[in-house]
Amino acid sequence: MSLDICPLLNAIARLQEGWQRYQQDISDIQIRDGLVQRFEFTYEISHKMLKRYLEHSSASLEQFDQMPFADLIRSANEQGLLQGDWPVWRGYRDMRIKGVESYIDDIALQVIAIIPDFISEVEFMASKLKQSLDSF
């Protein structure tokens, strides 16, 4: 199977870098806003990569093409690709949507609060995808 997970790995690295810079000065609003954007981008890439992986590993491409997000997450969980289940990923999705309003301090801080858990989740997912792709 040829699926390049480098975009996901790069997005995770950028998110980790943003998190480290934010930890150095949590009062820096510009860094905070950039971190929220990196979270949004990494979330989008992780969702797309997960879908691509499931499509490529499935006997039926159409099976995942129109699948609702909740079912996509459940399928990934069945394959051991994720730590978190649907409620966890629904929370990430909700924070992704809220990220658009990150100019509101309370909302930005809500998004920031889930980033460490999200980093752990996408690192786990990337590791599982890599292991699976290496075994093909």
PDB file of N, CA and C in Angstrom, residues 26-127:
ATOM      1  N   ILE A  26       2.764  31.827  28.029  1.00  0.00           N
ATOM      2  CA  ILE A  26       1.336  31.619  27.771  1.00  0.00           C
ATOM      3  C   ILE A  26       0.553  32.934  27.652  1.00  0.00           C
ATOM      4  N   SER A  27       1.199  34.046  27.885  1.00  0.00           N
ATOM      5  CA  SER A  27       0.519  35.339  27.725  1.00  0.00           C
ATOM      6  C   SER A  27       0.651  35.886  26.303  1.00  0.00           C
ATOM      7  N   ASP A  28       1.462  35.238  25.465  1.00  0.00           N
ATOM      8  CA  ASP A  28       1.688  35.699  24.091  1.00  0.00           C
ATOM      9  C   ASP A  28       0.497  35.290  23.219  1.00  0.00           C
ATOM     10  N   ILE A  29      -0.367  36.231  22.946  1.00  0.00           N
ATOM     11  CA  ILE A  29      -1.601  35.959  22.202  1.00  0.00           C
ATOM     12  C   ILE A  29      -1.309  35.540  20.765  1.00  0.00           C
ATOM     13  N   GLN A  30      -0.279  36.089  20.180  1.00  0.00           N
ATOM     14  CA  GLN A  30       0.068  35.724  18.800  1.00  0.00           C
ATOM     15  C   GLN A  30       0.479  34.244  18.726  1.00  0.00           C
ATOM     16  N   ILE A  31       1.279  33.803  19.664  1.00  0.00           N
ATOM     17  CA  ILE A  31       1.682  32.393  19.708  1.00  0.00           C
ATOM     18  C   ILE A  31       0.448  31.531  19.982  1.00  0.00           C
ATOM     19  N   ARG A  32      -0.403  31.960  20.896  1.00  0.00           N
ATOM     20  CA  ARG A  32      -1.627  31.210  21.207  1.00  0.00           C
ATOM     21  C   ARG A  32      -2.486  31.037  19.965  1.00  0.00           C
ATOM     22  N   ASP A  33      -2.684  32.127  19.229  1.00  0.00           N
ATOM     23  CA  ASP A  33      -3.517  32.057  18.023  1.00  0.00           C
ATOM     24  C   ASP A  33      -2.897  31.138  16.974  1.00  0.00           C
ATOM     25  N   GLY A  34      -1.580  31.202  16.843  1.00  0.00           N
ATOM     26  CA  GLY A  34      -0.886  30.316  15.912  1.00  0.00           C
ATOM     27  C   GLY A  34      -1.014  28.855  16.324  1.00  0.00           C
ATOM     28  N   LEU A  35      -0.976  28.604  17.621  1.00  0.00           N
ATOM     29  CA  LEU A  35      -1.127  27.246  18.139  1.00  0.00           C
ATOM     30  C   LEU A  35      -2.524  26.709  17.833  1.00  0.00           C
ATOM     31  N   VAL A  36      -3.528  27.538  17.999  1.00  0.00           N
ATOM     32  CA  VAL A  36      -4.896  27.122  17.674  1.00  0.00           C
ATOM     33  C   VAL A  36      -4.987  26.772  16.187  1.00  0.00           C
ATOM     34  N   GLN A  37      -4.373  27.569  15.337  1.00  0.00           N
ATOM     35  CA  GLN A  37      -4.393  27.271  13.900  1.00  0.00           C
ATOM     36  C   GLN A  37      -3.654  25.978  13.592  1.00  0.00           C
ATOM     37  N   ARG A  38      -2.553  25.740  14.266  1.00  0.00           N
ATOM     38  CA  ARG A  38      -1.826  24.483  14.057  1.00  0.00           C
ATOM     39  C   ARG A  38      -2.659  23.292  14.519  1.00  0.00           C
ATOM     40  N   PHE A  39      -3.394  23.462  15.610  1.00  0.00           N
ATOM     41  CA  PHE A  39      -4.307  22.399  16.047  1.00  0.00           C
ATOM     42  C   PHE A  39      -5.345  22.120  14.957  1.00  0.00           C
ATOM     43  N   GLU A  40      -5.959  23.188  14.440  1.00  0.00           N
ATOM     44  CA  GLU A  40      -6.984  23.020  13.402  1.00  0.00           C
ATOM     45  C   GLU A  40      -6.421  22.275  12.196  1.00  0.00           C
ATOM     46  N   PHE A  41      -5.249  22.682  11.757  1.00  0.00           N
ATOM     47  CA  PHE A  41      -4.614  22.073  10.588  1.00  0.00           C
ATOM     48  C   PHE A  41      -4.285  20.600  10.847  1.00  0.00           C
ATOM     49  N   THR A  42      -3.720  20.312  12.013  1.00  0.00           N
ATOM     50  CA  THR A  42      -3.356  18.934  12.348  1.00  0.00           C
ATOM     51  C   THR A  42      -4.601  18.067  12.471  1.00  0.00           C
ATOM     52  N   TYR A  43      -5.657  18.626  13.046  1.00  0.00           N
ATOM     53  CA  TYR A  43      -6.913  17.884  13.134  1.00  0.00           C
ATOM     54  C   TYR A  43      -7.408  17.519  11.723  1.00  0.00           C
ATOM     55  N   GLU A  44      -7.423  18.490  10.829  1.00  0.00           N
ATOM     56  CA  GLU A  44      -7.904  18.242   9.461  1.00  0.00           C
ATOM     57  C   GLU A  44      -7.053  17.183   8.763  1.00  0.00           C
ATOM     58  N   ILE A  45      -5.748  17.288   8.885  1.00  0.00           N
ATOM     59  CA  ILE A  45      -4.851  16.315   8.244  1.00  0.00           C
ATOM     60  C   ILE A  45      -5.073  14.927   8.852  1.00  0.00           C
ATOM     61  N   SER A  46      -5.226  14.847  10.164  1.00  0.00           N
ATOM     62  CA  SER A  46      -5.402  13.540  10.808  1.00  0.00           C
ATOM     63  C   SER A  46      -6.695  12.888  10.343  1.00  0.00           C
ATOM     64  N   HIS A  47      -7.736  13.678  10.228  1.00  0.00           N
ATOM     65  CA  HIS A  47      -9.027  13.159   9.757  1.00  0.00           C
ATOM     66  C   HIS A  47      -8.902  12.636   8.331  1.00  0.00           C
ATOM     67  N   LYS A  48      -8.287  13.425   7.466  1.00  0.00           N
ATOM     68  CA  LYS A  48      -8.131  13.022   6.063  1.00  0.00           C
ATOM     69  C   LYS A  48      -7.223  11.804   5.931  1.00  0.00           C
ATOM     70  N   MET A  49      -6.142  11.761   6.696  1.00  0.00           N
ATOM     71  CA  MET A  49      -5.209  10.634   6.626  1.00  0.00           C
ATOM     72  C   MET A  49      -5.879   9.357   7.119  1.00  0.00           C
ATOM     73  N   LEU A  50      -6.654   9.473   8.170  1.00  0.00           N
ATOM     74  CA  LEU A  50      -7.368   8.318   8.696  1.00  0.00           C
ATOM     75  C   LEU A  50      -8.340   7.774   7.651  1.00  0.00           C
ATOM     76  N   LYS A  51      -9.060   8.663   7.018  1.00  0.00           N
ATOM     77  CA  LYS A  51     -10.014   8.250   5.984  1.00  0.00           C
ATOM     78  C   LYS A  51      -9.277   7.592   4.811  1.00  0.00           C
ATOM     79  N   ARG A  52      -8.182   8.200   4.370  1.00  0.00           N
ATOM     80  CA  ARG A  52      -7.415   7.624   3.258  1.00  0.00           C
ATOM     81  C   ARG A  52      -6.888   6.233   3.612  1.00  0.00           C
ATOM     82  N   TYR A  53      -6.388   6.101   4.837  1.00  0.00           N
ATOM     83  CA  TYR A  53      -5.882   4.801   5.254  1.00  0.00           C
ATOM     84  C   TYR A  53      -7.001   3.758   5.224  1.00  0.00           C
ATOM     85  N   LEU A  54      -8.140   4.089   5.798  1.00  0.00           N
ATOM     86  CA  LEU A  54      -9.254   3.139   5.834  1.00  0.00           C
ATOM     87  C   LEU A  54      -9.723   2.793   4.424  1.00  0.00           C
ATOM     88  N   GLU A  55      -9.756   3.776   3.545  1.00  0.00           N
ATOM     89  CA  GLU A  55     -10.149   3.511   2.150  1.00  0.00           C
ATOM     90  C   GLU A  55      -9.146   2.579   1.479  1.00  0.00           C
ATOM     91  N   HIS A  56      -7.853   2.850   1.675  1.00  0.00           N
ATOM     92  CA  HIS A  56      -6.812   2.040   1.033  1.00  0.00           C
ATOM     93  C   HIS A  56      -6.737   0.622   1.591  1.00  0.00           C
ATOM     94  N   SER A  57      -7.074   0.457   2.847  1.00  0.00           N
ATOM     95  CA  SER A  57      -6.978  -0.869   3.457  1.00  0.00           C
ATOM     96  C   SER A  57      -8.269  -1.670   3.323  1.00  0.00           C
ATOM     97  N   SER A  58      -9.281  -1.071   2.764  1.00  0.00           N
ATOM     98  CA  SER A  58     -10.580  -1.725   2.623  1.00  0.00           C
ATOM     99  C   SER A  58     -10.706  -2.405   1.262  1.00  0.00           C
ATOM    100  N   ALA A  59     -11.471  -3.464   1.226  1.00  0.00           N
ATOM    101  CA  ALA A  59     -11.754  -4.132  -0.049  1.00  0.00           C
ATOM    102  C   ALA A  59     -12.692  -3.282  -0.898  1.00  0.00           C
ATOM    103  N   SER A  60     -13.447  -2.414  -0.235  1.00  0.00           N
ATOM    104  CA  SER A  60     -14.415  -1.576  -0.938  1.00  0.00           C
ATOM    105  C   SER A  60     -14.138  -0.100  -0.655  1.00  0.00           C
ATOM    106  N   LEU A  61     -13.617   0.606  -1.652  1.00  0.00           N
ATOM    107  CA  LEU A  61     -13.296   2.025  -1.510  1.00  0.00           C
ATOM    108  C   LEU A  61     -14.519   2.839  -1.102  1.00  0.00           C
ATOM    109  N   GLU A  62     -15.663   2.500  -1.658  1.00  0.00           N
ATOM    110  CA  GLU A  62     -16.896   3.249  -1.398  1.00  0.00           C
ATOM    111  C   GLU A  62     -17.366   3.118   0.046  1.00  0.00           C
ATOM    112  N   GLN A  63     -16.915   2.079   0.732  1.00  0.00           N
ATOM    113  CA  GLN A  63     -17.345   1.843   2.109  1.00  0.00           C
ATOM    114  C   GLN A  63     -17.080   3.055   3.001  1.00  0.00           C
ATOM    115  N   PHE A  64     -15.960   3.724   2.818  1.00  0.00           N
ATOM    116  CA  PHE A  64     -15.580   4.841   3.673  1.00  0.00           C
ATOM    117  C   PHE A  64     -15.785   6.205   3.014  1.00  0.00           C
ATOM    118  N   ASP A  65     -16.113   6.191   1.731  1.00  0.00           N
ATOM    119  CA  ASP A  65     -16.205   7.443   0.987  1.00  0.00           C
ATOM    120  C   ASP A  65     -17.255   8.390   1.559  1.00  0.00           C
ATOM    121  N   GLN A  66     -18.426   7.902   1.847  1.00  0.00           N
ATOM    122  CA  GLN A  66     -19.510   8.750   2.350  1.00  0.00           C
ATOM    123  C   GLN A  66     -19.831   8.478   3.822  1.00  0.00           C
ATOM    124  N   MET A  67     -18.945   7.778   4.490  1.00  0.00           N
ATOM    125  CA  MET A  67     -19.188   7.379   5.873  1.00  0.00           C
ATOM    126  C   MET A  67     -19.221   8.595   6.798  1.00  0.00           C
ATOM    127  N   PRO A  68     -20.217   8.658   7.675  1.00  0.00           N
ATOM    128  CA  PRO A  68     -20.226   9.742   8.674  1.00  0.00           C
ATOM    129  C   PRO A  68     -18.981   9.676   9.559  1.00  0.00           C
ATOM    130  N   PHE A  69     -18.583  10.822  10.067  1.00  0.00           N
ATOM    131  CA  PHE A  69     -17.366  10.930  10.866  1.00  0.00           C
ATOM    132  C   PHE A  69     -17.387   9.973  12.059  1.00  0.00           C
ATOM    133  N   ALA A  70     -18.514   9.868  12.749  1.00  0.00           N
ATOM    134  CA  ALA A  70     -18.597   8.982  13.914  1.00  0.00           C
ATOM    135  C   ALA A  70     -18.286   7.541  13.527  1.00  0.00           C
ATOM    136  N   ASP A  71     -18.807   7.085  12.397  1.00  0.00           N
ATOM    137  CA  ASP A  71     -18.563   5.718  11.950  1.00  0.00           C
ATOM    138  C   ASP A  71     -17.113   5.525  11.517  1.00  0.00           C
ATOM    139  N   LEU A  72     -16.532   6.556  10.946  1.00  0.00           N
ATOM    140  CA  LEU A  72     -15.122   6.509  10.563  1.00  0.00           C
ATOM    141  C   LEU A  72     -14.245   6.295  11.808  1.00  0.00           C
ATOM    142  N   ILE A  73     -14.537   7.021  12.860  1.00  0.00           N
ATOM    143  CA  ILE A  73     -13.788   6.889  14.111  1.00  0.00           C
ATOM    144  C   ILE A  73     -14.021   5.502  14.713  1.00  0.00           C
ATOM    145  N   ARG A  74     -15.244   5.023  14.679  1.00  0.00           N
ATOM    146  CA  ARG A  74     -15.516   3.683  15.211  1.00  0.00           C
ATOM    147  C   ARG A  74     -14.752   2.616  14.425  1.00  0.00           C
ATOM    148  N   SER A  75     -14.710   2.748  13.116  1.00  0.00           N
ATOM    149  CA  SER A  75     -13.970   1.791  12.283  1.00  0.00           C
ATOM    150  C   SER A  75     -12.481   1.827  12.607  1.00  0.00           C
ATOM    151  N   ALA A  76     -11.939   3.025  12.788  1.00  0.00           N
ATOM    152  CA  ALA A  76     -10.527   3.166  13.138  1.00  0.00           C
ATOM    153  C   ALA A  76     -10.252   2.536  14.501  1.00  0.00           C
ATOM    154  N   ASN A  77     -11.177   2.704  15.432  1.00  0.00           N
ATOM    155  CA  ASN A  77     -11.019   2.093  16.753  1.00  0.00           C
ATOM    156  C   ASN A  77     -11.025   0.572  16.658  1.00  0.00           C
ATOM    157  N   GLU A  78     -11.898   0.037  15.820  1.00  0.00           N
ATOM    158  CA  GLU A  78     -11.966  -1.421  15.637  1.00  0.00           C
ATOM    159  C   GLU A  78     -10.641  -1.967  15.119  1.00  0.00           C
ATOM    160  N   GLN A  79      -9.920  -1.147  14.361  1.00  0.00           N
ATOM    161  CA  GLN A  79      -8.634  -1.576  13.816  1.00  0.00           C
ATOM    162  C   GLN A  79      -7.458  -1.222  14.737  1.00  0.00           C
ATOM    163  N   GLY A  80      -7.756  -0.645  15.900  1.00  0.00           N
ATOM    164  CA  GLY A  80      -6.712  -0.324  16.867  1.00  0.00           C
ATOM    165  C   GLY A  80      -5.845   0.866  16.494  1.00  0.00           C
ATOM    166  N   LEU A  81      -6.392   1.759  15.659  1.00  0.00           N
ATOM    167  CA  LEU A  81      -5.607   2.903  15.190  1.00  0.00           C
ATOM    168  C   LEU A  81      -5.673   4.109  16.116  1.00  0.00           C
ATOM    169  N   LEU A  82      -6.606   4.119  17.047  1.00  0.00           N
ATOM    170  CA  LEU A  82      -6.816   5.287  17.908  1.00  0.00           C
ATOM    171  C   LEU A  82      -6.819   4.888  19.372  1.00  0.00           C
ATOM    172  N   GLN A  83      -6.418   5.819  20.218  1.00  0.00           N
ATOM    173  CA  GLN A  83      -6.542   5.624  21.664  1.00  0.00           C
ATOM    174  C   GLN A  83      -7.954   5.990  22.101  1.00  0.00           C
ATOM    175  N   GLY A  84      -8.429   7.132  21.598  1.00  0.00           N
ATOM    176  CA  GLY A  84      -9.715   7.665  22.013  1.00  0.00           C
ATOM    177  C   GLY A  84     -10.850   7.110  21.175  1.00  0.00           C
ATOM    178  N   ASP A  85     -12.023   7.094  21.775  1.00  0.00           N
ATOM    179  CA  ASP A  85     -13.200   6.612  21.066  1.00  0.00           C
ATOM    180  C   ASP A  85     -13.986   7.792  20.496  1.00  0.00           C
ATOM    181  N   TRP A  86     -15.193   7.518  20.018  1.00  0.00           N
ATOM    182  CA  TRP A  86     -15.998   8.546  19.362  1.00  0.00           C
ATOM    183  C   TRP A  86     -16.216   9.777  20.242  1.00  0.00           C
ATOM    184  N   PRO A  87     -16.589   9.662  21.526  1.00  0.00           N
ATOM    185  CA  PRO A  87     -16.773  10.886  22.323  1.00  0.00           C
ATOM    186  C   PRO A  87     -15.512  11.750  22.410  1.00  0.00           C
ATOM    187  N   VAL A  88     -14.350  11.123  22.490  1.00  0.00           N
ATOM    188  CA  VAL A  88     -13.096  11.888  22.542  1.00  0.00           C
ATOM    189  C   VAL A  88     -12.901  12.654  21.237  1.00  0.00           C
ATOM    190  N   TRP A  89     -13.059  11.963  20.108  1.00  0.00           N
ATOM    191  CA  TRP A  89     -12.867  12.608  18.809  1.00  0.00           C
ATOM    192  C   TRP A  89     -13.966  13.623  18.508  1.00  0.00           C
ATOM    193  N   ARG A  90     -15.158  13.400  19.030  1.00  0.00           N
ATOM    194  CA  ARG A  90     -16.215  14.412  18.882  1.00  0.00           C
ATOM    195  C   ARG A  90     -15.790  15.683  19.604  1.00  0.00           C
ATOM    196  N   GLY A  91     -15.143  15.524  20.759  1.00  0.00           N
ATOM    197  CA  GLY A  91     -14.630  16.689  21.483  1.00  0.00           C
ATOM    198  C   GLY A  91     -13.577  17.431  20.682  1.00  0.00           C
ATOM    199  N   TYR A  92     -12.678  16.690  20.015  1.00  0.00           N
ATOM    200  CA  TYR A  92     -11.679  17.333  19.165  1.00  0.00           C
ATOM    201  C   TYR A  92     -12.356  18.063  18.007  1.00  0.00           C
ATOM    202  N   ARG A  93     -13.352  17.412  17.430  1.00  0.00           N
ATOM    203  CA  ARG A  93     -14.065  18.047  16.312  1.00  0.00           C
ATOM    204  C   ARG A  93     -14.757  19.324  16.778  1.00  0.00           C
ATOM    205  N   ASP A  94     -15.377  19.262  17.947  1.00  0.00           N
ATOM    206  CA  ASP A  94     -16.051  20.456  18.490  1.00  0.00           C
ATOM    207  C   ASP A  94     -15.049  21.584  18.729  1.00  0.00           C
ATOM    208  N   MET A  95     -13.871  21.243  19.240  1.00  0.00           N
ATOM    209  CA  MET A  95     -12.845  22.270  19.462  1.00  0.00           C
ATOM    210  C   MET A  95     -12.315  22.803  18.131  1.00  0.00           C
ATOM    211  N   ARG A  96     -12.266  21.959  17.123  1.00  0.00           N
ATOM    212  CA  ARG A  96     -11.849  22.403  15.782  1.00  0.00           C
ATOM    213  C   ARG A  96     -12.833  23.456  15.271  1.00  0.00           C
ATOM    214  N   ILE A  97     -14.095  23.205  15.475  1.00  0.00           N
ATOM    215  CA  ILE A  97     -15.135  24.152  15.042  1.00  0.00           C
ATOM    216  C   ILE A  97     -15.037  25.440  15.860  1.00  0.00           C
ATOM    217  N   LYS A  98     -14.826  25.310  17.155  1.00  0.00           N
ATOM    218  CA  LYS A  98     -14.692  26.487  18.016  1.00  0.00           C
ATOM    219  C   LYS A  98     -13.449  27.296  17.692  1.00  0.00           C
ATOM    220  N   GLY A  99     -12.438  26.631  17.141  1.00  0.00           N
ATOM    221  CA  GLY A  99     -11.188  27.306  16.828  1.00  0.00           C
ATOM    222  C   GLY A  99     -11.360  28.501  15.923  1.00  0.00           C
ATOM    223  N   VAL A 100     -12.412  28.485  15.128  1.00  0.00           N
ATOM    224  CA  VAL A 100     -12.698  29.607  14.238  1.00  0.00           C
ATOM    225  C   VAL A 100     -12.931  30.878  15.046  1.00  0.00           C
ATOM    226  N   GLU A 101     -13.396  30.711  16.274  1.00  0.00           N
ATOM    227  CA  GLU A 101     -13.673  31.854  17.144  1.00  0.00           C
ATOM    228  C   GLU A 101     -12.545  32.055  18.155  1.00  0.00           C
ATOM    229  N   SER A 102     -11.337  31.673  17.780  1.00  0.00           N
ATOM    230  CA  SER A 102     -10.226  31.709  18.738  1.00  0.00           C
ATOM    231  C   SER A 102      -9.834  33.123  19.144  1.00  0.00           C
ATOM    232  N   TYR A 103     -10.386  34.120  18.464  1.00  0.00           N
ATOM    233  CA  TYR A 103     -10.124  35.500  18.876  1.00  0.00           C
ATOM    234  C   TYR A 103     -10.828  35.819  20.190  1.00  0.00           C
ATOM    235  N   ILE A 104     -11.743  34.961  20.613  1.00  0.00           N
ATOM    236  CA  ILE A 104     -12.402  35.111  21.913  1.00  0.00           C
ATOM    237  C   ILE A 104     -11.548  34.338  22.927  1.00  0.00           C
ATOM    238  N   ASP A 105     -11.016  35.039  23.910  1.00  0.00           N
ATOM    239  CA  ASP A 105     -10.050  34.446  24.826  1.00  0.00           C
ATOM    240  C   ASP A 105     -10.529  33.139  25.456  1.00  0.00           C
ATOM    241  N   ASP A 106     -11.764  33.105  25.967  1.00  0.00           N
ATOM    242  CA  ASP A 106     -12.257  31.893  26.633  1.00  0.00           C
ATOM    243  C   ASP A 106     -12.277  30.700  25.689  1.00  0.00           C
ATOM    244  N   ILE A 107     -12.674  30.926  24.452  1.00  0.00           N
ATOM    245  CA  ILE A 107     -12.723  29.834  23.477  1.00  0.00           C
ATOM    246  C   ILE A 107     -11.314  29.384  23.119  1.00  0.00           C
ATOM    247  N   ALA A 108     -10.426  30.310  22.905  1.00  0.00           N
ATOM    248  CA  ALA A 108      -9.038  29.947  22.598  1.00  0.00           C
ATOM    249  C   ALA A 108      -8.442  29.104  23.717  1.00  0.00           C
ATOM    250  N   LEU A 109      -8.719  29.457  24.954  1.00  0.00           N
ATOM    251  CA  LEU A 109      -8.180  28.703  26.083  1.00  0.00           C
ATOM    252  C   LEU A 109      -8.796  27.304  26.172  1.00  0.00           C
ATOM    253  N   GLN A 110     -10.063  27.168  25.760  1.00  0.00           N
ATOM    254  CA  GLN A 110     -10.693  25.844  25.712  1.00  0.00           C
ATOM    255  C   GLN A 110      -9.990  24.959  24.679  1.00  0.00           C
ATOM    256  N   VAL A 111      -9.697  25.539  23.536  1.00  0.00           N
ATOM    257  CA  VAL A 111      -8.999  24.786  22.485  1.00  0.00           C
ATOM    258  C   VAL A 111      -7.600  24.414  22.971  1.00  0.00           C
ATOM    259  N   ILE A 112      -6.890  25.371  23.536  1.00  0.00           N
ATOM    260  CA  ILE A 112      -5.527  25.134  24.033  1.00  0.00           C
ATOM    261  C   ILE A 112      -5.522  24.000  25.059  1.00  0.00           C
ATOM    262  N   ALA A 113      -6.545  23.938  25.893  1.00  0.00           N
ATOM    263  CA  ALA A 113      -6.580  22.956  26.977  1.00  0.00           C
ATOM    264  C   ALA A 113      -6.578  21.512  26.475  1.00  0.00           C
ATOM    265  N   ILE A 114      -7.108  21.247  25.283  1.00  0.00           N
ATOM    266  CA  ILE A 114      -7.177  19.865  24.802  1.00  0.00           C
ATOM    267  C   ILE A 114      -5.966  19.479  23.950  1.00  0.00           C
ATOM    268  N   ILE A 115      -5.117  20.433  23.636  1.00  0.00           N
ATOM    269  CA  ILE A 115      -4.003  20.162  22.722  1.00  0.00           C
ATOM    270  C   ILE A 115      -3.047  19.075  23.233  1.00  0.00           C
ATOM    271  N   PRO A 116      -2.651  19.047  24.499  1.00  0.00           N
ATOM    272  CA  PRO A 116      -1.748  17.955  24.923  1.00  0.00           C
ATOM    273  C   PRO A 116      -2.349  16.561  24.685  1.00  0.00           C
ATOM    274  N   ASP A 117      -3.626  16.379  25.005  1.00  0.00           N
ATOM    275  CA  ASP A 117      -4.275  15.092  24.762  1.00  0.00           C
ATOM    276  C   ASP A 117      -4.367  14.798  23.273  1.00  0.00           C
ATOM    277  N   PHE A 118      -4.650  15.819  22.497  1.00  0.00           N
ATOM    278  CA  PHE A 118      -4.749  15.631  21.054  1.00  0.00           C
ATOM    279  C   PHE A 118      -3.394  15.226  20.469  1.00  0.00           C
ATOM    280  N   ILE A 119      -2.325  15.857  20.929  1.00  0.00           N
ATOM    281  CA  ILE A 119      -0.984  15.489  20.456  1.00  0.00           C
ATOM    282  C   ILE A 119      -0.721  14.014  20.743  1.00  0.00           C
ATOM    283  N   SER A 120      -1.031  13.583  21.938  1.00  0.00           N
ATOM    284  CA  SER A 120      -0.846  12.177  22.300  1.00  0.00           C
ATOM    285  C   SER A 120      -1.655  11.271  21.375  1.00  0.00           C
ATOM    286  N   GLU A 121      -2.873  11.669  21.104  1.00  0.00           N
ATOM    287  CA  GLU A 121      -3.762  10.880  20.236  1.00  0.00           C
ATOM    288  C   GLU A 121      -3.214  10.766  18.818  1.00  0.00           C
ATOM    289  N   VAL A 122      -2.806  11.882  18.233  1.00  0.00           N
ATOM    290  CA  VAL A 122      -2.348  11.823  16.840  1.00  0.00           C
ATOM    291  C   VAL A 122      -0.965  11.178  16.731  1.00  0.00           C
ATOM    292  N   GLU A 123      -0.153  11.287  17.770  1.00  0.00           N
ATOM    293  CA  GLU A 123       1.118  10.554  17.765  1.00  0.00           C
ATOM    294  C   GLU A 123       0.857   9.046  17.762  1.00  0.00           C
ATOM    295  N   PHE A 124      -0.086   8.613  18.573  1.00  0.00           N
ATOM    296  CA  PHE A 124      -0.468   7.202  18.618  1.00  0.00           C
ATOM    297  C   PHE A 124      -0.989   6.754  17.253  1.00  0.00           C
ATOM    298  N   MET A 125      -1.879   7.549  16.682  1.00  0.00           N
ATOM    299  CA  MET A 125      -2.448   7.215  15.385  1.00  0.00           C
ATOM    300  C   MET A 125      -1.358   7.119  14.316  1.00  0.00           C
ATOM    301  N   ALA A 126      -0.469   8.082  14.278  1.00  0.00           N
ATOM    302  CA  ALA A 126       0.605   8.076  13.281  1.00  0.00           C
ATOM    303  C   ALA A 126       1.486   6.842  13.453  1.00  0.00           C
ATOM    304  N   SER A 127       1.780   6.477  14.680  1.00  0.00           N
ATOM    305  CA  SER A 127       2.592   5.292  14.955  1.00  0.00           C
ATOM    306  C   SER A 127       1.902   4.034  14.451  1.00  0.00           C
TER     307      SER A 127
END
